mmCIF file of C-alpha atoms in Angstrom:
data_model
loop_
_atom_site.group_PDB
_atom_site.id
_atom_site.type_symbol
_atom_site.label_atom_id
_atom_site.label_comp_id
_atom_site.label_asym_id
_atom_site.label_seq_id
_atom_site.Cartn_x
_atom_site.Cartn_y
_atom_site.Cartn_z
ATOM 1 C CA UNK A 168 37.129 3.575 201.831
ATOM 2 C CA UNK A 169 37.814 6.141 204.362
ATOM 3 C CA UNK A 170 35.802 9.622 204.020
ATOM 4 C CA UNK A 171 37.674 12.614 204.212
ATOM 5 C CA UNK A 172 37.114 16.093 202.996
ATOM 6 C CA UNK A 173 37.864 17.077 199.615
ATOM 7 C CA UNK A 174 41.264 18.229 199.314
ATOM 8 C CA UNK A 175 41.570 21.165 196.838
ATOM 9 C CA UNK A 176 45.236 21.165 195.251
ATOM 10 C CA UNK A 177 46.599 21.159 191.781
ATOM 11 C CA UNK A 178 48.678 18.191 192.310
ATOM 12 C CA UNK A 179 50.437 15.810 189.726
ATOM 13 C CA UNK A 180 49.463 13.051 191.289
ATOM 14 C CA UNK A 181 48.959 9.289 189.672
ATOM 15 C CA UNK A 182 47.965 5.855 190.892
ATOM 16 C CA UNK A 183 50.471 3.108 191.979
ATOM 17 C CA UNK A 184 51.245 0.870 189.559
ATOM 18 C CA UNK A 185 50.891 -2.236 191.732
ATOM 19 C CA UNK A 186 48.188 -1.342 194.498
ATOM 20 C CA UNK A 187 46.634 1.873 192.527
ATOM 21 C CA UNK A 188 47.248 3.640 195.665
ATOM 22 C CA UNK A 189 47.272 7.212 195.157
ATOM 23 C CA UNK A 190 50.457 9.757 195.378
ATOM 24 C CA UNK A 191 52.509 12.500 193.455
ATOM 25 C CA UNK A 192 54.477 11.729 190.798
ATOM 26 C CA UNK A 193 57.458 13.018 191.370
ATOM 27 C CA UNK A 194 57.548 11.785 195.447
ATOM 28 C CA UNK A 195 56.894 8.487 194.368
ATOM 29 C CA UNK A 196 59.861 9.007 191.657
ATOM 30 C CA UNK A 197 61.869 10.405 194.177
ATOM 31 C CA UNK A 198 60.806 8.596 197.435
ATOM 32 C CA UNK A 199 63.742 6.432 197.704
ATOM 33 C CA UNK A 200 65.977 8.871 197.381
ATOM 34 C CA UNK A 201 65.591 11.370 199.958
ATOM 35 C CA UNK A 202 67.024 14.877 199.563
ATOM 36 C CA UNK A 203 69.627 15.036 202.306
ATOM 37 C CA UNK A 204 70.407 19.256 201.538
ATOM 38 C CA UNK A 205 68.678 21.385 204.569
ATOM 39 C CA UNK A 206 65.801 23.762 203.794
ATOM 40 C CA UNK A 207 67.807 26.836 203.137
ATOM 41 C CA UNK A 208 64.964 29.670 204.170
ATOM 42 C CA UNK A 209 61.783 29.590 206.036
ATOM 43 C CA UNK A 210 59.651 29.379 202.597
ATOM 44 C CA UNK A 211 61.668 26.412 201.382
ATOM 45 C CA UNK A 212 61.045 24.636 204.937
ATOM 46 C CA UNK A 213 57.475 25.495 204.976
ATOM 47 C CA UNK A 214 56.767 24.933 200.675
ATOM 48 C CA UNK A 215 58.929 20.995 201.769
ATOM 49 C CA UNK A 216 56.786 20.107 204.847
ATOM 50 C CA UNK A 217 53.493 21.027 202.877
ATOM 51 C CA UNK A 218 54.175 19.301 199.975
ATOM 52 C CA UNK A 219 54.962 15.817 201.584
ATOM 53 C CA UNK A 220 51.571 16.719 203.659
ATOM 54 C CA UNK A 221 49.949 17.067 200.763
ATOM 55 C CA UNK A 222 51.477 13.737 199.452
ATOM 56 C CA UNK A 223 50.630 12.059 203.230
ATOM 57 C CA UNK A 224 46.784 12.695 203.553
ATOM 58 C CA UNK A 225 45.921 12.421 199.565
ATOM 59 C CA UNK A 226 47.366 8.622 200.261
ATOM 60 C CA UNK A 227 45.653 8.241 203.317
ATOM 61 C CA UNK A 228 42.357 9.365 201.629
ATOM 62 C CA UNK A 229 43.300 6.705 199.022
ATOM 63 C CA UNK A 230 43.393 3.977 201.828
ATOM 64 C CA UNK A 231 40.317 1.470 202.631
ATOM 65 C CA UNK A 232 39.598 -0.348 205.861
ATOM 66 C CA UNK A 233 41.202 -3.548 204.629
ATOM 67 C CA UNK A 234 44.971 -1.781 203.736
ATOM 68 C CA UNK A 235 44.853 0.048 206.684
ATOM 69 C CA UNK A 236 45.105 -3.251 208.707
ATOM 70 C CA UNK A 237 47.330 -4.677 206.772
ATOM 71 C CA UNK A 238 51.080 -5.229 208.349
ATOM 72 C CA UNK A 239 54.458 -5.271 207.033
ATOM 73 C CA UNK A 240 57.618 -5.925 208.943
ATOM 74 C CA UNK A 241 57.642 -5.807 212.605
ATOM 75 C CA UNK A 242 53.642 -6.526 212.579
ATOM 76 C CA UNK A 243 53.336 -3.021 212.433
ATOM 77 C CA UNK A 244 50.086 -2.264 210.153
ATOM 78 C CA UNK A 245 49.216 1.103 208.043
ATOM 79 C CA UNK A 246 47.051 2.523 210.811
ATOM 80 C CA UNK A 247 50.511 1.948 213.097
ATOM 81 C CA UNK A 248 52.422 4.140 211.012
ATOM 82 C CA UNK A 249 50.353 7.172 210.881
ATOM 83 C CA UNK A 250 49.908 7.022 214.407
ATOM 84 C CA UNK A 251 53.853 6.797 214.954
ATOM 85 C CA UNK A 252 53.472 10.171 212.822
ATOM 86 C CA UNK A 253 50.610 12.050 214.801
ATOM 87 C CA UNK A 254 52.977 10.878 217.881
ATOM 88 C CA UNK A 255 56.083 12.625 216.930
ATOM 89 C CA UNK A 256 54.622 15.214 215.021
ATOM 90 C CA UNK A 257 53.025 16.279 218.498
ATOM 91 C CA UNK A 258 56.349 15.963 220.240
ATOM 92 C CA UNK A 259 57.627 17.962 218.092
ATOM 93 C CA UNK A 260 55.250 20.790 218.774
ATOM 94 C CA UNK A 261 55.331 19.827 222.335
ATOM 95 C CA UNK A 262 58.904 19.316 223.420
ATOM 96 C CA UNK A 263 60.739 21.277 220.514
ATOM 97 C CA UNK A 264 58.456 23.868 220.673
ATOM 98 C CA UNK A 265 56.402 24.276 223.770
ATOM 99 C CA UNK A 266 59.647 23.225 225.981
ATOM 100 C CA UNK A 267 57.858 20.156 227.977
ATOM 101 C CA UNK A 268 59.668 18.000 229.048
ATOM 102 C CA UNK A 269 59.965 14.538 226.720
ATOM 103 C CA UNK A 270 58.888 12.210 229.299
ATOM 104 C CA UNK A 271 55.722 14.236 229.901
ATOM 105 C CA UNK A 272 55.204 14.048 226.402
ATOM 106 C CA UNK A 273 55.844 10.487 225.507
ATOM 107 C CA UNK A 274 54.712 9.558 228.844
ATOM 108 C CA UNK A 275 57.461 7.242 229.624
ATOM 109 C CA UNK A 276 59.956 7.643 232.443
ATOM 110 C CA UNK A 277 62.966 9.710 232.493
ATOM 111 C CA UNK A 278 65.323 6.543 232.866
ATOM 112 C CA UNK A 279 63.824 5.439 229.049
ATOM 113 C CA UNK A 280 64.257 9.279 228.029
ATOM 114 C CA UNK A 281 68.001 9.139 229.099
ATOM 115 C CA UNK A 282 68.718 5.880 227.697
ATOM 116 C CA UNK A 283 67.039 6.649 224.542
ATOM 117 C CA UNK A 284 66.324 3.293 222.726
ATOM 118 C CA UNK A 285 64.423 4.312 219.908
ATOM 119 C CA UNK A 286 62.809 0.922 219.193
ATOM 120 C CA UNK A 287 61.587 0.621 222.940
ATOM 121 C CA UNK A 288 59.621 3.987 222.613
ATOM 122 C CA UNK A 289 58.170 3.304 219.379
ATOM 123 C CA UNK A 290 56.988 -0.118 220.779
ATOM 124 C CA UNK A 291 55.279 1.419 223.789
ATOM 125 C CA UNK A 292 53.992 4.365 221.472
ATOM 126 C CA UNK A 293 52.544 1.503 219.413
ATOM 127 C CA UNK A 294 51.044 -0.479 221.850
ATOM 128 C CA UNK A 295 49.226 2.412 223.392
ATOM 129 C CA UNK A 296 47.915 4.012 220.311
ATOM 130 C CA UNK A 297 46.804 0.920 218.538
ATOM 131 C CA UNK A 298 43.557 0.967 219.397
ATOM 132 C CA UNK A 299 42.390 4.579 217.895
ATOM 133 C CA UNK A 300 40.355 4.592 215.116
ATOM 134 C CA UNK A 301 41.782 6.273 211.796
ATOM 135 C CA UNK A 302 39.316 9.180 212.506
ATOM 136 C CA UNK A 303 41.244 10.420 215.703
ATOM 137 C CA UNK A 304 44.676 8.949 214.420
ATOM 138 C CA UNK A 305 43.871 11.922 211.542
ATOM 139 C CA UNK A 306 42.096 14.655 213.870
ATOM 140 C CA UNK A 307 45.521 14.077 215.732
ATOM 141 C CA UNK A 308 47.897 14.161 212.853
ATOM 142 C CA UNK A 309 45.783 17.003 211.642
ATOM 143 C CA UNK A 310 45.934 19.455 214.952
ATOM 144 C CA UNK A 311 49.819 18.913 215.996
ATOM 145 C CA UNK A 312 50.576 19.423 212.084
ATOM 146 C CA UNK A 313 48.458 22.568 212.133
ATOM 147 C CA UNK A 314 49.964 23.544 215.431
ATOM 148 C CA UNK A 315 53.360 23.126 213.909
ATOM 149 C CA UNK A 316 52.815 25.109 210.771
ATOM 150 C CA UNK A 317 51.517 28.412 212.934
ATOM 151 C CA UNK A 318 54.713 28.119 214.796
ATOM 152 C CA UNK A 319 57.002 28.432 212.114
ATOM 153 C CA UNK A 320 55.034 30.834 210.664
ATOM 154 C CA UNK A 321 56.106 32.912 213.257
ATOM 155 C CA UNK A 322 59.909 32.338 213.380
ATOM 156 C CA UNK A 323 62.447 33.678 212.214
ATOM 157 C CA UNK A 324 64.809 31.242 210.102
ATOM 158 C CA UNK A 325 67.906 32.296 211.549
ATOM 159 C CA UNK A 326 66.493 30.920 215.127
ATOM 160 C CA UNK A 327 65.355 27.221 213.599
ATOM 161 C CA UNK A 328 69.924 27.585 212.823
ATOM 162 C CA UNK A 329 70.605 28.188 216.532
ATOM 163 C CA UNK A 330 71.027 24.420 218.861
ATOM 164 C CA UNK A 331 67.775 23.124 220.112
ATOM 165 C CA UNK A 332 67.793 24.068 223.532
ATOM 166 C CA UNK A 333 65.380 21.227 224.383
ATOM 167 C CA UNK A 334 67.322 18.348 222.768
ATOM 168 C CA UNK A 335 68.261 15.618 225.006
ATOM 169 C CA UNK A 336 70.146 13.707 223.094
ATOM 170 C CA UNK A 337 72.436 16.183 221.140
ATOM 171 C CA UNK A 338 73.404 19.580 220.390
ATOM 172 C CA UNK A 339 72.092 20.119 216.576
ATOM 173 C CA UNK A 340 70.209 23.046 215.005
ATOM 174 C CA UNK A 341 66.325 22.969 215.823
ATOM 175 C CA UNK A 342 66.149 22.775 211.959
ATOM 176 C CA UNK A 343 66.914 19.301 211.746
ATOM 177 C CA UNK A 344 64.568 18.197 215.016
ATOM 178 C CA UNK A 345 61.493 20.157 212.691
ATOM 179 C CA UNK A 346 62.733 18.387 209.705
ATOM 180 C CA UNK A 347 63.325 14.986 210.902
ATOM 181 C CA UNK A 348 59.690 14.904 212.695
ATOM 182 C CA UNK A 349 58.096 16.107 209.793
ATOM 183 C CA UNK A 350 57.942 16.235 205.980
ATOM 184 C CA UNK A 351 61.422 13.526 205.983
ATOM 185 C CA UNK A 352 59.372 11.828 208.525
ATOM 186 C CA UNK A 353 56.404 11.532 205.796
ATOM 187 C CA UNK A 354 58.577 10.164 203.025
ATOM 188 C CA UNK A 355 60.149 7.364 205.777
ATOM 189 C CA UNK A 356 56.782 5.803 206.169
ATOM 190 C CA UNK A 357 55.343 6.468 202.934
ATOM 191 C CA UNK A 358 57.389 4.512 201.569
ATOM 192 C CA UNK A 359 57.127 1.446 204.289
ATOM 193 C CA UNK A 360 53.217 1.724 203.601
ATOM 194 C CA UNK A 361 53.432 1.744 200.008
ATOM 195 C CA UNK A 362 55.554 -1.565 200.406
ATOM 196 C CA UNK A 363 52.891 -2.918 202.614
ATOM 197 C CA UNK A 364 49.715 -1.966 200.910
ATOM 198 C CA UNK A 365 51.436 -3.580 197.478
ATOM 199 C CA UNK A 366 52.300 -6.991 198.553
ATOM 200 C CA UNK A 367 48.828 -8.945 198.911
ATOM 201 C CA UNK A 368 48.512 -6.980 195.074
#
C-alpha cells in the first residue's frame, strides 16, 4: 500500500462493499448522481471542492500498487486517472487563472487547441504522463490543488460569475471552468476507479 501522511478529518467514511476501498458515505451514496445546482457563494464553492478532496486522496491512500495498475475501459489504469486530474487541475490554475496560454500549458499546438478534440488531448496527456510514479502524480495533484485553493481564497464570488476571459472554447462564467476541473472533476473519476478497482473483486 501506498504511504501517505495521516490525514486528520472527521469524516463518515466506510469501506466498499465489493473492493473495501475506502470513501465517504454519502459521496459514494451520491456519486452517481451528481449535483448539477452551481455553488451559490464562495464558502459553498470552497466547503464542495474540499470535501470531494477529502473524498479523492483518503481513496488514493486506500489504493495498493496492484489497483493502481489496474485498467478499465480505454486501457486507461488508476494511476492514469489521477494524473488526467493533476493535469487539468494545473490548467486550471494555469490558463484560468494565471492567463497562459492553453497550448503552453498542455503543450500541444495551437491547431489541436482550436480544434479542441477532447479525446486527442487526453490521449497525448496520457501517453506523456504515464510513466510518473504515484509519488509525483500526488506532489502534482497536491501543489496545483493547493495553488488553486489560495486563489479563490482571494476572490471575490461575484468575479468567478463574470465570462472567463481565457476560455477558448466558449463564453461561460469562470465558475463553471473552476468547477468542472475540480471537485465535479473528482466525482467523474472516482467513480470510473471505483468501477475498475471492483471488477477483479
Amino acid at each position: 500500500m501506498i504511504a501517505y501522511p495521516r490525514l486528520e478529518r472527521e469524516a463518515n467514511l466506510s469501506r466498499c462493499e465489493w473492493c473495501g476501498c475506502l470513501g465517504s458515505r454519502e459521496s459514494w451514496k451520491d456519486m452517481n448522481t451528481m449535483d448539477d445546482s452551481l455553488p451559490h457563494d464562495n464558502a459553498d464553492l470552497l466547503n464542495r471542492i474540499q470535501s470531494e478532496w477529502w473524498v479523492l486522496l483518503e481513496t488514493m491512500a486506500s489504493l495498493d500498487e496492484r489497483q493502481l495498475a489496474l485498467a478499465g475501459e480505454g486501457q486507461w489504469t488508476v494511476k492514469d486517472h489521477l494524473a488526467h486530474l493533476a493535469a487539468w487541475e494545473d490548467y486550471l490554475l494555469r490558463h484560468h487563472f494565471q492567463g497562459y496560454p492553453s497550448e503552453v500549458v498542455l503543450e500541444t499546438g495551437r491547431a489541436a487547441i482550436e480544434s479542441f478534440d477532447e479525446n486527442v488531448m487526453n490521449a497525448v496527456l496520457q501517453e506523456r504522463n504515464r510513466h510518473l510514479t504515484i509519488q509525483e502524480i500526488t506532489r502534482r495533484l497536491e501543489i496545483a490543488h493547493a495553488q488553486v485553493m489560495a486563489v479563490l481564497a482571494e476572490k471575490e464570488f461575484d468575479e468567478l460569475l463574470k465570462p472567463d476571459p481565457t476560455d477558448d472554447i466558449v463564453s461561460r462564467p469562470l465558475l463553471e471552468s473552476i468547477v468542472y476541473n475540480t471537485y465535479e472533476h473528482y466525482q467523474e473519476h472516482l467513480k470510473t476507479i471505483r468501477k475498475i478497482i471492483c471488477i477483479p473483486c
